[in-house]
XYZ file of C-alpha atoms in Angstrom:
474
model
C 107.454 120.411 85.240
C 111.093 120.851 85.087
C 112.380 117.591 86.476
C 111.459 114.261 88.190
C 112.925 111.588 90.449
C 112.829 107.933 88.909
C 113.070 106.139 92.237
C 113.689 102.408 91.645
C 111.691 102.645 88.457
C 112.441 102.593 84.742
C 109.680 104.374 82.937
C 111.544 104.362 79.537
C 110.699 100.682 79.506
C 107.743 100.253 81.835
C 105.593 103.052 80.426
C 103.097 102.634 77.762
C 104.050 104.084 74.452
C 107.728 104.196 75.403
C 108.826 106.223 72.461
C 106.543 109.076 73.647
C 107.865 108.751 77.211
C 111.527 108.891 76.155
C 110.682 111.879 73.967
C 109.108 113.651 76.855
C 112.408 113.101 78.922
C 114.216 115.144 76.313
C 112.142 118.145 77.394
C 113.253 117.922 80.980
C 115.709 120.186 82.769
C 116.985 117.570 85.126
C 116.179 113.882 86.166
C 117.506 111.936 89.247
C 117.718 108.240 88.730
C 117.923 106.217 91.937
C 118.741 102.560 91.044
C 121.084 99.816 91.388
C 122.134 99.720 87.791
C 122.105 102.197 84.980
C 118.977 101.757 82.991
C 117.101 102.737 79.930
C 115.649 105.842 81.860
C 118.968 107.158 83.240
C 120.662 106.728 79.801
C 117.603 107.705 77.686
C 119.705 110.583 76.025
C 121.799 107.984 74.293
C 119.272 105.517 73.378
C 117.875 104.471 69.929
C 116.802 107.580 67.931
C 118.394 110.039 70.173
C 121.058 112.720 69.542
C 122.741 113.717 72.808
C 123.851 116.991 71.358
C 120.261 118.203 71.152
C 119.315 117.105 74.559
C 119.472 119.418 77.466
C 118.342 117.229 80.304
C 120.871 116.993 83.049
C 120.877 113.261 84.735
C 121.985 112.665 88.144
C 122.695 109.041 88.854
C 122.395 107.980 92.679
C 123.487 104.310 93.149
C 121.136 102.562 95.518
C 121.818 99.345 97.408
C 119.789 96.166 96.959
C 117.316 94.863 99.646
C 119.708 92.402 101.433
C 122.219 95.308 101.994
C 119.821 97.176 104.145
C 117.537 96.907 107.202
C 113.885 97.665 107.328
C 110.384 96.345 106.896
C 108.938 94.814 103.854
C 105.130 94.260 103.433
C 103.440 91.723 101.145
C 100.077 91.438 99.489
C 98.859 89.456 102.480
C 99.468 92.567 104.564
C 102.265 91.089 106.519
C 104.846 93.528 107.724
C 108.121 91.559 108.217
C 111.413 93.100 109.479
C 114.411 92.303 107.287
C 117.949 92.510 108.632
C 120.950 93.704 106.762
C 123.242 91.145 105.215
C 126.417 92.454 103.445
C 127.216 96.202 103.522
C 126.169 98.167 100.508
C 128.612 97.841 97.547
C 130.786 100.773 96.615
C 129.221 104.128 97.048
C 125.567 102.738 96.911
C 123.279 103.677 99.751
C 119.712 102.662 100.981
C 116.547 104.423 99.870
C 116.265 105.786 103.413
C 119.723 107.272 103.549
C 119.251 108.897 100.180
C 115.854 110.488 101.054
C 117.213 111.400 104.582
C 120.066 113.473 103.265
C 118.243 115.005 100.415
C 115.289 116.096 102.397
C 117.350 117.638 105.078
C 119.402 119.617 102.424
C 116.201 120.680 100.738
C 114.786 121.792 104.088
C 117.834 123.796 104.915
C 117.563 125.705 101.510
C 113.886 126.299 102.203
C 114.752 127.881 105.521
C 117.458 130.025 104.176
C 116.021 130.946 100.810
C 112.351 130.221 100.956
C 110.391 128.339 98.290
C 106.915 127.192 97.103
C 104.726 125.547 99.721
C 107.109 125.684 102.630
C 104.835 124.416 105.225
C 105.180 120.645 104.400
C 109.026 120.870 103.699
C 109.877 122.613 106.940
C 107.223 121.072 108.909
C 108.215 117.367 108.171
C 109.982 115.730 111.122
C 112.918 114.622 108.995
C 115.618 114.813 111.791
C 113.662 112.256 113.987
C 114.294 109.505 111.171
C 117.893 109.354 112.224
C 120.643 110.834 114.293
C 120.962 114.087 112.141
C 123.755 112.490 110.120
C 122.673 108.790 109.352
C 119.082 107.289 108.706
C 117.649 104.923 111.314
C 115.058 102.512 110.078
C 114.013 101.733 113.546
C 113.419 105.310 114.567
C 111.464 105.722 111.286
C 109.353 102.636 111.958
C 108.435 104.095 115.322
C 107.383 107.450 113.666
C 105.235 105.499 111.355
C 103.644 103.708 114.170
C 102.890 106.832 116.131
C 103.469 108.354 119.548
C 101.994 110.637 122.121
C 102.825 114.197 121.761
C 102.046 114.970 125.399
C 100.811 113.285 128.574
C 97.354 111.900 128.034
C 94.737 110.535 130.530
C 92.335 107.969 128.752
C 89.293 106.429 130.454
C 89.210 102.644 130.167
C 86.128 100.521 129.611
C 86.085 99.414 133.319
C 86.086 103.011 134.460
C 89.634 103.366 135.294
C 92.031 106.055 133.934
C 95.235 105.164 132.109
C 98.046 107.619 131.672
C 99.972 107.733 128.590
C 103.319 109.702 128.672
C 104.557 111.968 126.064
C 106.907 110.170 123.680
C 105.260 106.869 124.443
C 104.289 104.675 121.460
C 100.568 104.393 120.463
C 99.355 100.852 120.979
C 96.856 100.549 118.165
C 94.926 102.805 115.719
C 91.853 103.227 117.813
C 94.058 105.040 120.332
C 94.878 107.745 117.876
C 93.217 110.944 118.559
C 92.101 114.013 116.660
C 93.219 116.652 119.250
C 96.882 116.595 118.505
C 97.864 114.576 121.299
C 99.007 111.722 119.144
C 100.733 111.431 115.754
C 101.174 108.605 113.292
C 102.887 108.350 110.037
C 100.306 105.759 108.674
C 97.522 104.639 110.722
C 97.284 101.106 109.231
C 100.738 100.451 110.711
C 99.808 101.792 114.144
C 100.475 98.832 116.430
C 103.468 97.600 114.695
C 106.210 99.180 116.796
C 104.834 99.753 120.212
C 107.831 100.239 122.435
C 111.012 102.314 122.072
C 112.980 99.105 122.809
C 113.207 97.051 119.554
C 113.233 93.852 121.404
C 109.807 94.468 122.945
C 108.255 96.719 120.626
C 109.133 95.773 116.950
C 106.259 93.251 116.183
C 107.299 93.038 112.597
C 110.413 91.262 113.726
C 108.297 88.401 115.602
C 109.261 84.898 114.327
C 107.291 82.479 116.326
C 105.191 79.642 114.685
C 103.229 79.099 117.864
C 99.564 78.837 116.937
C 96.369 77.234 118.295
C 95.029 74.122 116.756
C 92.160 76.294 115.375
C 94.704 78.770 113.802
C 96.559 75.701 112.418
C 93.540 74.313 110.761
C 93.214 77.436 108.668
C 96.939 78.352 108.334
C 97.137 81.443 110.586
C 100.382 82.388 112.207
C 99.521 85.312 114.370
C 102.923 85.312 116.051
C 104.947 85.490 112.895
C 105.511 89.120 111.838
C 102.657 91.443 112.140
C 99.660 92.123 109.842
C 97.971 95.483 109.397
C 95.680 96.538 110.892
C 96.057 95.368 114.584
C 97.595 92.015 113.369
C 94.264 90.986 111.890
C 95.054 88.088 109.478
C 91.747 87.840 107.697
C 89.876 91.157 107.069
C 86.163 91.202 107.159
C 86.383 87.976 109.301
C 83.228 89.141 111.067
C 81.326 88.066 107.953
C 82.272 84.428 108.571
C 80.148 84.258 111.805
C 76.400 84.665 112.624
C 75.014 87.257 114.979
C 75.910 85.012 117.974
C 79.367 84.609 116.798
C 79.214 81.065 115.607
C 81.109 80.208 112.359
C 78.946 79.564 109.331
C 81.693 76.987 108.308
C 82.786 75.405 111.631
C 85.372 73.082 109.830
C 87.327 76.102 108.562
C 86.455 78.680 110.953
C 88.632 81.818 111.080
C 86.759 83.438 113.974
C 84.602 82.330 116.829
C 82.991 84.004 119.986
C 84.056 82.288 123.204
C 81.179 82.842 125.330
C 82.761 81.510 128.564
C 85.722 83.687 128.256
C 83.775 86.602 126.711
C 86.288 87.060 123.817
C 86.894 86.288 120.305
C 89.031 83.227 119.343
C 91.398 82.417 116.421
C 91.806 85.855 114.782
C 91.569 89.494 115.799
C 87.943 90.399 115.263
C 87.204 92.990 112.620
C 85.629 96.035 114.294
C 85.725 94.864 117.935
C 82.901 94.283 120.452
C 80.797 91.300 121.239
C 78.699 89.560 118.616
C 75.918 91.511 117.156
C 77.602 94.810 118.254
C 78.275 96.001 114.675
C 77.662 94.725 111.239
C 80.666 92.898 109.692
C 81.747 95.192 106.791
C 83.142 97.931 109.066
C 84.389 100.196 106.130
C 80.937 100.540 104.583
C 78.603 103.221 105.875
C 75.900 100.735 106.721
C 78.179 97.850 107.656
C 76.848 95.544 105.014
C 78.280 93.892 102.003
C 77.264 94.901 98.520
C 77.455 93.717 94.917
C 78.572 96.958 93.803
C 79.687 100.398 95.360
C 79.676 103.938 94.489
C 82.335 105.676 92.408
C 83.004 103.175 89.671
C 83.217 105.134 86.384
C 81.949 102.254 84.344
C 79.660 100.698 87.051
C 77.648 99.499 88.671
C 78.171 96.030 87.280
C 81.045 94.720 85.067
C 80.533 94.748 81.260
C 82.597 93.370 78.574
C 84.055 95.617 76.038
C 86.617 95.107 73.376
C 90.024 96.476 73.882
C 90.411 100.082 72.417
C 92.576 98.405 69.681
C 90.833 95.440 68.347
C 90.386 93.579 65.040
C 86.602 93.730 64.886
C 84.167 96.588 64.145
C 81.104 95.432 66.195
C 80.581 94.048 69.617
C 79.353 90.407 69.507
C 76.574 91.112 72.031
C 76.406 94.837 72.821
C 75.742 98.078 70.690
C 78.918 99.606 72.388
C 82.233 98.331 71.202
C 84.722 100.063 73.504
C 84.478 101.241 77.102
C 83.200 104.763 76.838
C 84.891 105.751 80.179
C 88.299 104.360 79.420
C 91.269 106.714 80.245
C 92.438 108.080 76.992
C 94.942 110.860 76.047
C 94.528 113.516 73.430
C 96.405 112.964 70.181
C 96.841 109.196 70.703
C 96.183 107.018 67.560
C 94.746 103.652 67.949
C 94.914 100.898 65.449
C 91.373 99.673 65.220
C 90.658 97.313 62.180
C 93.704 99.011 60.432
C 94.712 96.433 57.613
C 98.256 97.661 58.055
C 98.260 95.968 61.601
C 95.991 92.925 61.366
C 97.207 90.842 64.257
C 96.391 90.938 68.115
C 99.448 91.111 70.260
C 99.697 90.435 74.014
C 102.330 90.596 76.585
C 103.484 88.547 79.467
C 106.467 87.569 81.656
C 108.990 84.909 82.025
C 110.465 83.187 85.278
C 113.881 84.346 84.652
C 113.292 88.113 84.474
C 111.652 90.499 86.981
C 109.716 93.754 85.972
C 111.616 95.723 83.411
C 114.464 93.356 83.682
C 116.836 95.970 85.507
C 117.799 93.541 88.285
C 117.898 90.349 86.006
C 119.149 91.364 82.495
C 122.593 92.309 83.876
C 122.908 88.629 85.226
C 124.798 86.383 82.860
C 123.235 83.241 83.996
C 119.608 84.561 83.558
C 120.434 86.022 80.118
C 121.901 82.527 79.235
C 118.233 81.178 79.985
C 116.376 84.064 78.382
C 118.680 86.052 76.226
C 116.599 88.543 74.206
C 113.182 89.500 73.038
C 111.051 86.814 71.418
C 107.672 86.538 69.541
C 105.480 83.555 70.025
C 103.153 82.774 67.206
C 101.030 79.881 65.849
C 102.247 77.430 63.157
C 99.384 78.841 60.876
C 100.577 82.564 61.241
C 104.078 81.440 60.677
C 103.221 79.687 57.462
C 101.077 82.766 56.466
C 104.059 85.016 56.756
C 106.810 82.610 55.711
C 108.410 82.826 59.084
C 110.483 79.902 60.753
C 111.376 79.063 64.286
C 114.508 81.222 65.136
C 113.876 83.771 62.513
C 114.351 87.370 63.398
C 111.104 89.281 62.846
C 109.850 92.825 63.140
C 106.607 93.830 65.055
C 105.322 97.382 64.301
C 102.401 99.619 64.612
C 101.721 103.560 64.659
C 103.603 104.016 67.831
C 106.950 102.121 66.999
C 108.561 99.034 66.044
C 110.931 96.317 67.688
C 112.669 93.161 66.468
C 112.297 89.735 68.140
C 113.315 86.187 67.627
C 110.286 84.035 66.419
C 109.102 81.197 68.575
C 106.661 79.092 66.359
C 104.481 77.189 68.795
C 101.513 75.127 69.221
C 100.674 77.207 72.342
C 99.146 79.858 70.051
C 96.132 79.045 68.003
C 94.122 81.181 65.554
C 90.756 82.553 66.794
C 87.552 82.452 64.787
C 85.623 85.671 65.748
C 82.402 86.433 64.039
C 83.525 84.106 61.167
C 86.826 85.882 60.810
C 90.065 84.247 61.410
C 92.116 86.218 63.987
C 95.816 85.738 64.611
C 97.558 86.401 67.929
C 101.301 87.026 68.860
C 102.809 87.218 72.237
C 105.923 89.090 73.435
C 107.585 89.362 77.021
C 107.657 92.582 78.961
C 111.233 92.620 80.458
C 113.590 93.656 77.663
C 115.287 96.958 76.802
C 118.287 98.382 74.981
C 120.606 99.119 77.773
C 121.316 95.492 78.995
C 122.783 93.459 77.575
C 125.347 96.009 76.934
C 125.805 95.039 73.242
C 122.093 95.661 72.452
C 121.549 91.987 71.526
C 118.547 91.819 73.971
C 116.161 93.874 71.800
C 113.936 96.703 73.107
C 110.812 97.212 75.177
C 107.472 95.778 74.558
C 105.898 99.005 75.487
C 107.077 100.559 72.467
C 104.049 99.174 70.886
C 101.566 99.522 73.575
C 98.894 102.282 73.504
C 98.360 104.807 76.262
C 94.954 103.602 77.231
C 93.895 103.196 80.864
C 91.267 101.314 82.948
C 88.654 103.807 83.843
C 88.878 103.402 87.411
C 92.513 102.697 88.234
C 94.346 103.869 84.923
C 96.280 100.673 84.641
C 97.379 100.368 81.015
C 95.599 98.268 78.503
C 98.876 96.269 77.774
C 97.185 92.881 77.194
C 95.584 93.414 73.732
C 96.649 95.786 71.012
C 97.238 95.596 67.144
C 100.616 94.955 65.278
C 102.016 93.907 62.112
C 104.539 91.027 62.074
C 107.049 90.390 59.186
C 110.264 88.602 58.693
C 113.229 90.877 59.066
């Protein structure tokens, strides 16, 4: 490919085997870096080991504003969709993500309409204009599109036999009302039900801020009137598994769902799957509706197995004939340091409270840098003695992929392991640093310079928690 967008990301720091990632960027024709600060990705061409005169990549920097400077929804891992209002206006020429996408997409669509291009259908068919007024992005209009609406007048028969009419343009109330005949449209079905009326005060359920709850809801910490949870404001997914076939909770003292026989309805939470007790099995996303110890599709399934990391200090598995995961995601040409005497120590990575992700939002802040100023390497007292390293010394960590310097922290937190009668030393480094901030380069560089391109067999998540390095005093 010729180019790519780095949208709120910093792959020159976050990607495994960062030297390889940075080198790949030199082969691009163009790159668009959308972020609140310049970073190691946008300025890769002038980073360590680079010769700007030999790099053809054209980099476009688009300043993006921070979260408090824009309005829209934010979703968390509990599936809560909460509406966040704009505080201060964007600083300088920065814009929100929506603003940038909105303008770019319309420009691209106009070029496609005039000149044509590859796969024009999705580009020209996307309803970009409806996400704003033609000039400015509108988060409310976009949220309504994501929820979904009726494309024509529709008559729907109700359970009681009556017929309800839904008008063209009316918001769809919930995902079960979405239809496959073209009469409805939704940007994302799980968010259908989040914005149910064109009037934001009535329809924007993500903006709900009431702490009102029943005693049963308070007992288990449910706040159904605070924000909105996908799907259909259900706060506990698979909650039907907590009750028996009659709707009685298996654990009454901490019930999350209960059938109200008198009212012929479910209490506490929105039931998973709908219908009265016994109508369906609880695991509605399974074909048979039943729970399972394992499911189809796992490359290394059906049950979990322990394998040594692809880079490890041992040649035999302690209780298996297979040392490494045979289905791990690997890349051709990658070198791995398995029992290489040049790199005898296990290295792991972690985070510190003061920095966030690749450090892009935190490393430019002086007060956070004062607390955690630079790359460090924790090691045991035993390893420090073995290598003649003292607390505060500058050390080098290195392997076949790269090297970086760090400040030694000799600590009792790290202890040597004894594995199959062999003493194994471990060191640890944080994940957040890079050469671009602080500007004087005093922070060091990325931990990912040392990390192999090895992925989990099902998700591809990098194996960044265990790899082999050498540590020596600088």
